[in-house]
Amino acid sequence: MTRTGSGSATPVRAPRDIAAPGTGGVGDSPLRPDGTLKVKGEFAYSSDLWIDGMLWGATLRSPHPRAKIVSIDVSAALAHPGVSAVLTHEDVPGRKHFGLDHTWDQPVLAAGEVRHQGEPIALVAADHPETARRAMEKIRIEYEVLEPLTDARRAAFDPAYPQVQPRGNLARHQPVRVGDVEAAKARAEVVVSGEYRVGIQDQAFLGPESGLAVPAEDGGVDLYVATQWMHNDLKQIAPCLGLPEEKIRMTLSGVGGAFGGREDLSMQIHAAMLALHTGRPVKIVYNRYESFFGHVHRHPAEMRYEYGATKDGRILYADVEILLDGGAYTSATMNVVGNAASLGVGPYVIPNIKIDAYGVYTNNPPCGAMRGFGAVQACFAYESMMDKLAEACGLDPVTVRQVNAASQGSELATGQVIWAPLPMAEMLRQARELPMPPPLDASDIRNLPGGASQTTHGEGVRRGVGYGVGLKNICFSEGYDDYSTARVRLEVIGGEAVALVHTAAAEVGQGLVTLEAQIARTELGVERVVIHPADNQVGDAGSSSASRQSYMTGGAVMTACQAVREGVFALAAARLDRPLDTLGDLSLVGGKVVSESAGVLAAIEDVLGDAVIEETREYHHEPTTGMDPVTGRGDSHTQLALCVHRAVVDVDVELGLVKVVELAAVQDVGKILNRLSLEGQIHGGTAQGLGLAVMEEIVVSDGKVRNPSFTDYLIPTILDMPPMRLEILENADPRAPYGLRGAGEPPTLSSTPAIVAAIRDATGLALTRVPVRPEHITGSS
Amino acid sequence: MDFLRPTTWAEALAAKADRPEAVPIQGGTDVMVELNFDLHRPAALLDLNQVAELAEWTSEEDGRLRVGAGVPYVRLIAELGNRLPGLAQAARTVGSPQIRNRGTVGGNLGAASPAGDSHPPLLAGDAVIEVESAARGVRMIPAAEFYVGVKRSALEPDELIRAFRMSPATGPQYFSKVGTRNAMVIAVCSFAIALHPAERRVGTGIGSAAPTPRRALAAEEFLAAELDWDARLDPAVLARFGELAAEAASPIDDVRGTADYRRHAIGVMARRTLTWAWNEFRSGHFERRAG
Ligand SMILES: Cc1cc2nc3c(=O)[nH]c(=O)nc-3n(C[C@H](O)[C@H](O)[C@H](O)COP(=O)(O)OP(=O)(O)OC[C@H]3O[C@@H](n4cnc5c(N)ncnc54)[C@H](O)[C@@H]3O)c2cc1C
């Protein structure tokens, strides 16, 4: 499978075939091929790509959140020695806008106005990155600076508020209506309400946006990029470049984390434009500062909740408003709003529901996909409400959740019936019964809030315990057919049967390529598996998001392997000169073709000989429906996954510092495919939720980001993330390959509210906003 | 950009006299970050890593320690932790192990950030900064006079920091730093205390809560007048000390914290550190804590 069409040279450190280490199949934990390399600093990330004669691109961005561009003068930059090109919106060869889904509203380069700080305006290519940056500073732009529109509430509800987008300030309003909330209000014996806020979280992936564009002899371009979904990139890149898709060859290069932040395009079109314009390869690498403006973030949210219940804690109604600020462009806002609406009350059975979820445009930083995707924000609110309800009814937090828990056969807010096992009440019981961590040992300050910074020797420290439950949709929802494709080839190389697996699915660090090899081993009975670099020479694999790749690309590899296996059986029949249907029930095990009745028939190598069997298959999940625009009803989700967290914290109530002592998680994954990777996902998702609970926030004022660096955007370190106890359940989902459930996102939902509940337990404070900052605990202004 | 690599102190001073615009680099944990962020583009870097005497410390005849500007935090903790406990505690909170392997008190002084963790214990412990130029020789600058503005020190363009001088602790010392995570964090605010029993005096240092690191002078004077060195700590004295320490701060609101919170936290840390120091002093032994 050599690359076709381009004829251009391959860059240094471009991805190559990799042999999957180990021999483990589905259920084992073979090591990942990229693991040791990453630990030793030898893994080739997209920022490491190199090709002789390449130029370096730089992107000039708006310092203003909202301004008219009066004029752009590139002459001084163009005259700068070493500069090969300076491009503006006028140089975009094709469509001037791109975007996810159907709303193509994001300019490739700003024309006439800018709508957020950091919006790209012009591109420079030069022979050295420093030269490119210096030339960039010589581009003269005259702005008419305007007052930024930053009030999401006014954008949603005030018709007089000026518009950020010509189509209006509302990207989507999705209601959900169940039963009769007004009637239920009259019957409620207990009413609780709250207003909650979630700050802007960043994906904070470590590998900044980067890639290489190489112009090809056929007038097309070879793009080496770190992305989450190559084929969807391509759908946007090709029209903007004015090229047919066949002329753009995409190869996934080493991805340094994604978490949703690579679903939108960053440097792809820009590098390709510069490469096509100059006829030279062009590399673009953002630095950390630029990266904070180079990708979308998690939507900040304002949420108003009111629940009414019976005295014994049975919820009668939920009246909910969720407001999500998407910033200047649509990005994933439509689907984030859909998730927030359909999962707005989480995994609880509530007979009367009124939810209104809104996504709006403002001049704040653009927001889109991030692990948890709309469900994270709602989960913080509905879990906070469950604790409030428990207190109002004199119940403990676990009981109130069990009383209202959904289970197999219950209906979600959308009316969709939960068809697979959902043992939520039991999972809560398990979480509560896990052994508690030992009491605080204050003799070593590292155990205390503040750690080695020595803010306390035990004074003011109180312990708290809290619970959180989160329900996440797996795979794409609302009628989207996010299929995946796999090509699998089996042949004898050096006397041994080798399976080659080729997909376009993005390994973003989650361990997908390891799993692909495990599946090939299990289905084909071979040990040696080679993974082809992910590229667009094979069909669409969909996005590495929505916790969907084990399900979808796993399913595609499984079905392609099964097709190859049928080929081996047919060949075996031919070699044995017997009709296939007389061979009985066949399988491929331990390198042999085995018949259930007759035992080993032949070695796979002997059956194959010189033959090469190659099959390509698409895998589709069961179709879903949209949400009704008025009632929200619909079978909108492909799969649902649940995680329960118990958090134990020590809080220094005088200084407002928090030490998370332990996080225990109970998660149902349907089937453990690779325990090592799975535990990594649960640990990582939990840590990201911890970050949102107590430290991670992009601070914005007047539309400007105040902390675009890892000096001031803090993410948890190993000293902030406590040891975890995990209980992993395997209640199979009958619709999914191997019965699996997507596992990467659910823990991100539930750890945040569990930690905040524990801080509330320790302090007695209401704490309605995340991240919780020290001053919220001490009551300072 | 020129890269100057003197191998002796005299050569380093000559180079700095010749090229006052050259930026000294020791551990590089501040300098390299600024270069990488493209905050400035110096015409020359003056690498001090070959100057062996900067990486040494000695005990002087007057009993004070003279610690070279190039001694990294990791050695300060290991080799001087018992004699300079407040500074060693502060050093333990700097960045991560990698940063403590490279970073130095000299570099912290050179950067003169209000958030630098060395400064409060240097202030509380009456440190003196030894600076030198080829033209005018050595100047001894008390820490309290060294910090003159946000990221500005009393250092002249042709001068280099040679060392700091500080007496080994004669009483308990504590350093306390608030950050919004449990490691690798720039101080939201910090506080250092040093008991000087022979002089019946308490030294203090406030970090990250004013344009420069500073002493809480009124709080020190209050204790000098009111503290009964032969008695248990009077809660009223403790409370007043906390108030005066908080009043000594003049913090701002920024992304790391609010002014109001910083003032509050300085008060809490002042009370706590004085309590620890007092308990240790009264119990007659230096308590060693892990960390
Ligand atoms: C990840 C990270 C975490 C950090 N965490 C902390 C922290 O928790 N607390 C903290 O206080 N700091 C922290 N810092 C900042 C830095 O590590 C410290 O300020 C450190 O003390 C600097 O020492 P250095 O030797 O590396 O200085 P360098 O970077 O080499 O120099 C710093 C400054 O001092 C000047 N300089 C150096 N030596 C001399 C000399 N002999 N004479 C005159 N000028 C000189 C330099 O020109 C420069 O202006 C952190 C930095 C990083 C990158």
mmCIF file of C-alpha atoms in Angstrom, chain A residues 403-535:
data_model
loop_
_atom_site.group_PDB
_atom_site.id
_atom_site.type_symbol
_atom_site.label_atom_id
_atom_site.label_comp_id
_atom_site.label_asym_id
_atom_site.label_seq_id
_atom_site.Cartn_x
_atom_site.Cartn_y
_atom_site.Cartn_z
ATOM 1 C CA VAL A 403 -34.466 6.768 44.751
ATOM 2 C CA ASN A 404 -34.520 8.584 41.421
ATOM 3 C CA ALA A 405 -32.021 6.456 39.505
ATOM 4 C CA ALA A 406 -32.654 5.391 35.933
ATOM 5 C CA SER A 407 -32.188 1.743 35.041
ATOM 6 C CA GLN A 408 -32.572 -0.559 32.053
ATOM 7 C CA GLY A 409 -35.998 0.130 30.567
ATOM 8 C CA SER A 410 -36.371 3.675 31.944
ATOM 9 C CA GLU A 411 -36.853 6.654 29.709
ATOM 10 C CA LEU A 412 -34.409 9.500 29.309
ATOM 11 C CA ALA A 413 -35.738 13.064 29.178
ATOM 12 C CA THR A 414 -36.047 12.620 25.410
ATOM 13 C CA GLY A 415 -38.288 9.588 25.806
ATOM 14 C CA GLN A 416 -35.541 7.310 24.551
ATOM 15 C CA VAL A 417 -35.689 3.971 26.358
ATOM 16 C CA ILE A 418 -32.480 2.747 27.938
ATOM 17 C CA TRP A 419 -32.201 -0.639 26.271
ATOM 18 C CA ALA A 420 -28.941 -1.840 27.813
ATOM 19 C CA PRO A 421 -28.161 -2.649 31.442
ATOM 20 C CA LEU A 422 -27.750 0.465 33.634
ATOM 21 C CA PRO A 423 -27.266 -0.705 37.225
ATOM 22 C CA MET A 424 -26.943 2.786 38.629
ATOM 23 C CA ALA A 425 -28.439 2.211 42.087
ATOM 24 C CA GLU A 426 -26.162 -0.764 42.550
ATOM 25 C CA MET A 427 -23.125 1.191 41.335
ATOM 26 C CA LEU A 428 -23.872 3.900 43.890
ATOM 27 C CA ARG A 429 -24.064 1.267 46.609
ATOM 28 C CA GLN A 430 -20.703 -0.102 45.499
ATOM 29 C CA ALA A 431 -19.147 3.358 45.499
ATOM 30 C CA ARG A 432 -20.391 4.015 49.014
ATOM 31 C CA GLU A 433 -19.178 0.675 50.341
ATOM 32 C CA LEU A 434 -15.643 0.946 49.035
ATOM 33 C CA PRO A 435 -13.231 1.272 51.947
ATOM 34 C CA MET A 436 -12.530 4.841 52.989
ATOM 35 C CA PRO A 437 -9.001 6.217 52.842
ATOM 36 C CA PRO A 438 -7.242 6.389 56.234
ATOM 37 C CA PRO A 439 -7.801 9.516 58.317
ATOM 38 C CA LEU A 440 -5.529 12.484 57.774
ATOM 39 C CA ASP A 441 -1.910 12.014 58.865
ATOM 40 C CA ALA A 442 -0.833 15.606 59.489
ATOM 41 C CA SER A 443 2.697 14.660 60.516
ATOM 42 C CA ASP A 444 3.871 15.025 56.916
ATOM 43 C CA ILE A 445 2.889 18.310 55.281
ATOM 44 C CA ARG A 446 2.779 16.662 51.883
ATOM 45 C CA ASN A 447 -0.472 15.013 52.951
ATOM 46 C CA LEU A 448 -2.075 18.360 53.676
ATOM 47 C CA PRO A 449 -3.732 20.969 51.480
ATOM 48 C CA GLY A 450 -0.915 23.105 50.096
ATOM 49 C CA GLY A 451 1.544 20.206 50.339
ATOM 50 C CA ALA A 452 5.197 21.217 50.511
ATOM 51 C CA SER A 453 4.139 24.863 50.295
ATOM 52 C CA GLN A 454 3.412 24.464 53.996
ATOM 53 C CA THR A 455 0.283 26.504 54.415
ATOM 54 C CA THR A 456 -0.927 24.413 57.325
ATOM 55 C CA HIS A 457 0.276 21.877 59.858
ATOM 56 C CA GLY A 458 -3.313 20.691 60.198
ATOM 57 C CA GLU A 459 -4.992 23.901 61.332
ATOM 58 C CA GLY A 460 -8.306 24.622 59.666
ATOM 59 C CA VAL A 461 -8.373 21.321 57.789
ATOM 60 C CA ARG A 462 -11.695 19.538 57.471
ATOM 61 C CA ARG A 463 -12.522 16.400 55.567
ATOM 62 C CA GLY A 464 -15.484 16.013 53.244
ATOM 63 C CA VAL A 465 -17.006 13.256 51.131
ATOM 64 C CA GLY A 466 -19.106 13.709 48.019
ATOM 65 C CA TYR A 467 -20.664 11.697 45.211
ATOM 66 C CA GLY A 468 -21.204 12.364 41.537
ATOM 67 C CA VAL A 469 -22.916 10.436 38.758
ATOM 68 C CA GLY A 470 -22.607 11.234 35.088
ATOM 69 C CA LEU A 471 -24.330 9.878 31.995
ATOM 70 C CA LYS A 472 -22.633 10.360 28.639
ATOM 71 C CA ASN A 473 -23.786 9.565 25.133
ATOM 72 C CA ILE A 474 -21.269 7.480 23.186
ATOM 73 C CA CYS A 475 -20.831 7.927 19.398
ATOM 74 C CA PHE A 476 -22.532 10.727 17.487
ATOM 75 C CA SER A 477 -26.177 11.460 18.167
ATOM 76 C CA GLU A 478 -29.214 13.067 16.574
ATOM 77 C CA GLY A 479 -29.392 11.053 13.369
ATOM 78 C CA TYR A 480 -25.734 11.253 12.402
ATOM 79 C CA ASP A 481 -24.329 8.167 10.650
ATOM 80 C CA ASP A 482 -20.775 8.394 11.949
ATOM 81 C CA TYR A 483 -19.599 5.146 10.395
ATOM 82 C CA SER A 484 -16.044 3.870 10.317
ATOM 83 C CA THR A 485 -14.045 2.003 7.702
ATOM 84 C CA ALA A 486 -11.250 -0.548 8.046
ATOM 85 C CA ARG A 487 -9.108 -2.332 5.503
ATOM 86 C CA VAL A 488 -7.440 -5.527 6.687
ATOM 87 C CA ARG A 489 -4.954 -7.544 4.707
ATOM 88 C CA LEU A 490 -3.594 -10.966 5.592
ATOM 89 C CA GLU A 491 -0.497 -12.413 3.934
ATOM 90 C CA VAL A 492 2.580 -14.464 4.724
ATOM 91 C CA ILE A 493 5.713 -12.421 5.269
ATOM 92 C CA GLY A 494 8.976 -14.173 6.204
ATOM 93 C CA GLY A 495 7.119 -17.408 6.748
ATOM 94 C CA GLU A 496 4.614 -15.939 9.175
ATOM 95 C CA ALA A 497 1.062 -14.746 8.714
ATOM 96 C CA VAL A 498 0.867 -10.994 9.197
ATOM 97 C CA ALA A 499 -2.246 -8.869 9.418
ATOM 98 C CA LEU A 500 -2.039 -5.281 8.186
ATOM 99 C CA VAL A 501 -4.710 -2.964 9.549
ATOM 100 C CA HIS A 502 -5.396 0.285 7.756
ATOM 101 C CA THR A 503 -7.885 2.888 8.928
ATOM 102 C CA ALA A 504 -8.193 6.657 8.907
ATOM 103 C CA ALA A 505 -8.911 6.690 12.629
ATOM 104 C CA ALA A 506 -6.835 9.095 14.685
ATOM 105 C CA GLU A 507 -4.693 7.714 17.464
ATOM 106 C CA VAL A 508 -4.695 10.732 19.756
ATOM 107 C CA GLY A 509 -3.135 8.976 22.718
ATOM 108 C CA GLN A 510 -6.174 6.917 23.723
ATOM 109 C CA GLY A 511 -4.636 3.604 22.644
ATOM 110 C CA LEU A 512 -6.710 2.906 19.543
ATOM 111 C CA VAL A 513 -3.929 1.342 17.444
ATOM 112 C CA THR A 514 -3.166 -1.084 20.279
ATOM 113 C CA LEU A 515 -6.798 -2.095 20.350
ATOM 114 C CA GLU A 516 -6.937 -2.488 16.563
ATOM 115 C CA ALA A 517 -4.089 -5.000 16.810
ATOM 116 C CA GLN A 518 -5.795 -6.842 19.669
ATOM 117 C CA ILE A 519 -8.955 -7.177 17.630
ATOM 118 C CA ALA A 520 -7.039 -8.447 14.577
ATOM 119 C CA ARG A 521 -5.300 -11.066 16.721
ATOM 120 C CA THR A 522 -8.540 -12.246 18.255
ATOM 121 C CA GLU A 523 -10.446 -12.402 14.975
ATOM 122 C CA LEU A 524 -7.663 -13.809 12.802
ATOM 123 C CA GLY A 525 -5.771 -16.012 15.263
ATOM 124 C CA VAL A 526 -2.431 -14.476 14.242
ATOM 125 C CA GLU A 527 0.200 -12.851 16.451
ATOM 126 C CA ARG A 528 1.884 -10.394 14.141
ATOM 127 C CA VAL A 529 -0.094 -7.272 13.362
ATOM 128 C CA VAL A 530 1.168 -4.191 11.585
ATOM 129 C CA ILE A 531 -0.665 -0.880 11.723
ATOM 130 C CA HIS A 532 -0.605 1.241 8.588
ATOM 131 C CA PRO A 533 -0.377 5.005 9.120
ATOM 132 C CA ALA A 534 -3.804 6.600 9.236
ATOM 133 C CA ASP A 535 -4.492 8.478 6.015
#
